[in-house]
PDB file of C-alpha atoms in Angstrom:
ATOM      1  CA  MET A  16       0.000   0.000   0.000  1.00 82.00           C
ATOM      2  CA  ILE A  17       1.505   3.310  -1.109  1.00 95.00           C
ATOM      3  CA  MET A  18       0.715   6.368   0.983  1.00 97.00           C
ATOM      4  CA  ILE A  19       0.716  10.049   0.060  1.00 98.00           C
ATOM      5  CA  ALA A  20       0.578  13.143   2.262  1.00 98.00           C
ATOM      6  CA  VAL A  21      -2.124  15.797   1.963  1.00 98.00           C
ATOM      7  CA  HIS A  22      -2.751  18.925   4.029  1.00 98.00           C
ATOM      8  CA  ILE A  23      -6.241  19.076   5.553  1.00 98.00           C
ATOM      9  CA  ASN A  24      -7.132  22.373   7.210  1.00 98.00           C
ATOM     10  CA  GLY A  25      -3.419  22.906   7.848  1.00 96.00           C
ATOM     11  CA  ALA A  26      -2.643  19.440   9.262  1.00 98.00           C
ATOM     12  CA  ILE A  27      -0.730  16.779   7.335  1.00 98.00           C
ATOM     13  CA  LYS A  28      -2.535  13.452   6.907  1.00 98.00           C
ATOM     14  CA  GLU A  29      -1.293  10.328   5.167  1.00 98.00           C
ATOM     15  CA  ILE A  30      -3.810   8.619   2.896  1.00 98.00           C
ATOM     16  CA  GLN A  31      -3.667   5.762   0.399  1.00 97.00           C
ATOM     17  CA  THR A  32      -2.807   6.507  -3.212  1.00 98.00           C
ATOM     18  CA  GLY A  33      -6.022   6.582  -5.248  1.00 98.00           C
ATOM     19  CA  THR A  34      -8.184   8.007  -2.450  1.00 98.00           C
ATOM     20  CA  THR A  35     -11.169   9.974  -3.725  1.00 98.00           C
ATOM     21  CA  ILE A  36     -12.710  12.983  -2.037  1.00 98.00           C
ATOM     22  CA  SER A  37     -15.738  10.818  -1.155  1.00 98.00           C
ATOM     23  CA  ALA A  38     -13.527   8.269   0.609  1.00 98.00           C
ATOM     24  CA  LEU A  39     -11.741  11.041   2.490  1.00 98.00           C
ATOM     25  CA  THR A  40     -14.995  12.627   3.680  1.00 97.00           C
ATOM     26  CA  ILE A  41     -16.156   9.216   4.945  1.00 97.00           C
ATOM     27  CA  ASP A  42     -12.839   8.704   6.740  1.00 97.00           C
ATOM     28  CA  LEU A  43     -13.123  12.162   8.346  1.00 97.00           C
ATOM     29  CA  ASP A  44     -16.791  11.526   9.290  1.00 96.00           C
ATOM     30  CA  VAL A  45     -18.071  14.569   7.377  1.00 95.00           C
ATOM     31  CA  ALA A  46     -19.674  12.796   4.405  1.00 94.00           C
ATOM     32  CA  HIS A  47     -23.176  13.240   5.828  1.00 93.00           C
ATOM     33  CA  LYS A  48     -22.667  16.917   6.711  1.00 93.00           C
ATOM     34  CA  LYS A  49     -23.134  20.009   4.593  1.00 93.00           C
ATOM     35  CA  ILE A  50     -19.596  20.976   3.688  1.00 95.00           C
ATOM     36  CA  ALA A  51     -17.668  23.176   1.303  1.00 96.00           C
ATOM     37  CA  LEU A  52     -14.431  21.634   0.095  1.00 97.00           C
ATOM     38  CA  GLU A  53     -11.520  23.321  -1.619  1.00 98.00           C
ATOM     39  CA  ILE A  54      -8.414  21.720  -3.077  1.00 98.00           C
ATOM     40  CA  ASN A  55      -5.453  23.947  -3.918  1.00 98.00           C
ATOM     41  CA  GLU A  56      -7.702  27.027  -3.759  1.00 97.00           C
ATOM     42  CA  GLU A  57     -10.295  25.507  -6.152  1.00 98.00           C
ATOM     43  CA  ILE A  58     -13.806  24.849  -4.856  1.00 97.00           C
ATOM     44  CA  ILE A  59     -14.801  21.282  -5.727  1.00 97.00           C
ATOM     45  CA  PRO A  60     -18.492  20.606  -6.433  1.00 97.00           C
ATOM     46  CA  ARG A  61     -20.004  17.604  -4.654  1.00 96.00           C
ATOM     47  CA  SER A  62     -20.685  16.071  -8.088  1.00 97.00           C
ATOM     48  CA  GLN A  63     -16.895  15.508  -8.424  1.00 98.00           C
ATOM     49  CA  PHE A  64     -16.335  13.914  -4.989  1.00 98.00           C
ATOM     50  CA  ASP A  65     -16.619  10.340  -6.347  1.00 98.00           C
ATOM     51  CA  SER A  66     -14.280  10.881  -9.300  1.00 98.00           C
ATOM     52  CA  ARG A  67     -11.664  13.341  -8.032  1.00 98.00           C
ATOM     53  CA  ILE A  68      -8.564  11.477  -6.823  1.00 98.00           C
ATOM     54  CA  LEU A  69      -6.367  13.241  -4.297  1.00 98.00           C
ATOM     55  CA  GLN A  70      -2.726  13.849  -5.160  1.00 98.00           C
ATOM     56  CA  ASN A  71       0.395  14.030  -2.998  1.00 98.00           C
ATOM     57  CA  GLY A  72       0.742  17.518  -1.525  1.00 98.00           C
ATOM     58  CA  ASP A  73      -2.858  18.620  -2.144  1.00 98.00           C
ATOM     59  CA  LYS A  74      -3.951  21.410   0.184  1.00 98.00           C
ATOM     60  CA  ILE A  75      -7.522  20.671   1.252  1.00 98.00           C
ATOM     61  CA  GLU A  76      -9.769  23.006   3.188  1.00 98.00           C
ATOM     62  CA  ILE A  77     -13.052  21.650   4.538  1.00 97.00           C
ATOM     63  CA  VAL A  78     -15.646  23.948   6.042  1.00 95.00           C
ATOM     64  CA  THR A  79     -18.779  22.523   7.664  1.00 88.00           C
ATOM     65  CA  ALA A  80     -22.030  24.459   7.830  1.00 80.00           C
ATOM     66  CA  VAL A  81     -23.204  25.211  11.355  1.00 78.00           C
ATOM     67  CA  GLY A  82     -26.832  26.021  12.028  1.00 74.00           C
ATOM     68  CA  GLY A  83     -27.907  28.548  14.564  1.00 72.00           C
ATOM     69  CA  GLY A  84     -29.549  31.845  14.995  1.00 64.00           C
TER      70      GLY A  84
END
């Protein structure tokens, strides 16, 4: 199993080569939440989560929506 390193909200995380955004969101337990996700300063639409494969060194920012009033 070959691992790569990505930056998630400023922290380095090792993941398997070939990991999709969908797999990452499941691993981080945010798949069921309303999130905005950016890779290398590009906002990624949810429609691409299943097909977009993460690359070594990707800088990922994940923001979750918080309800309130």
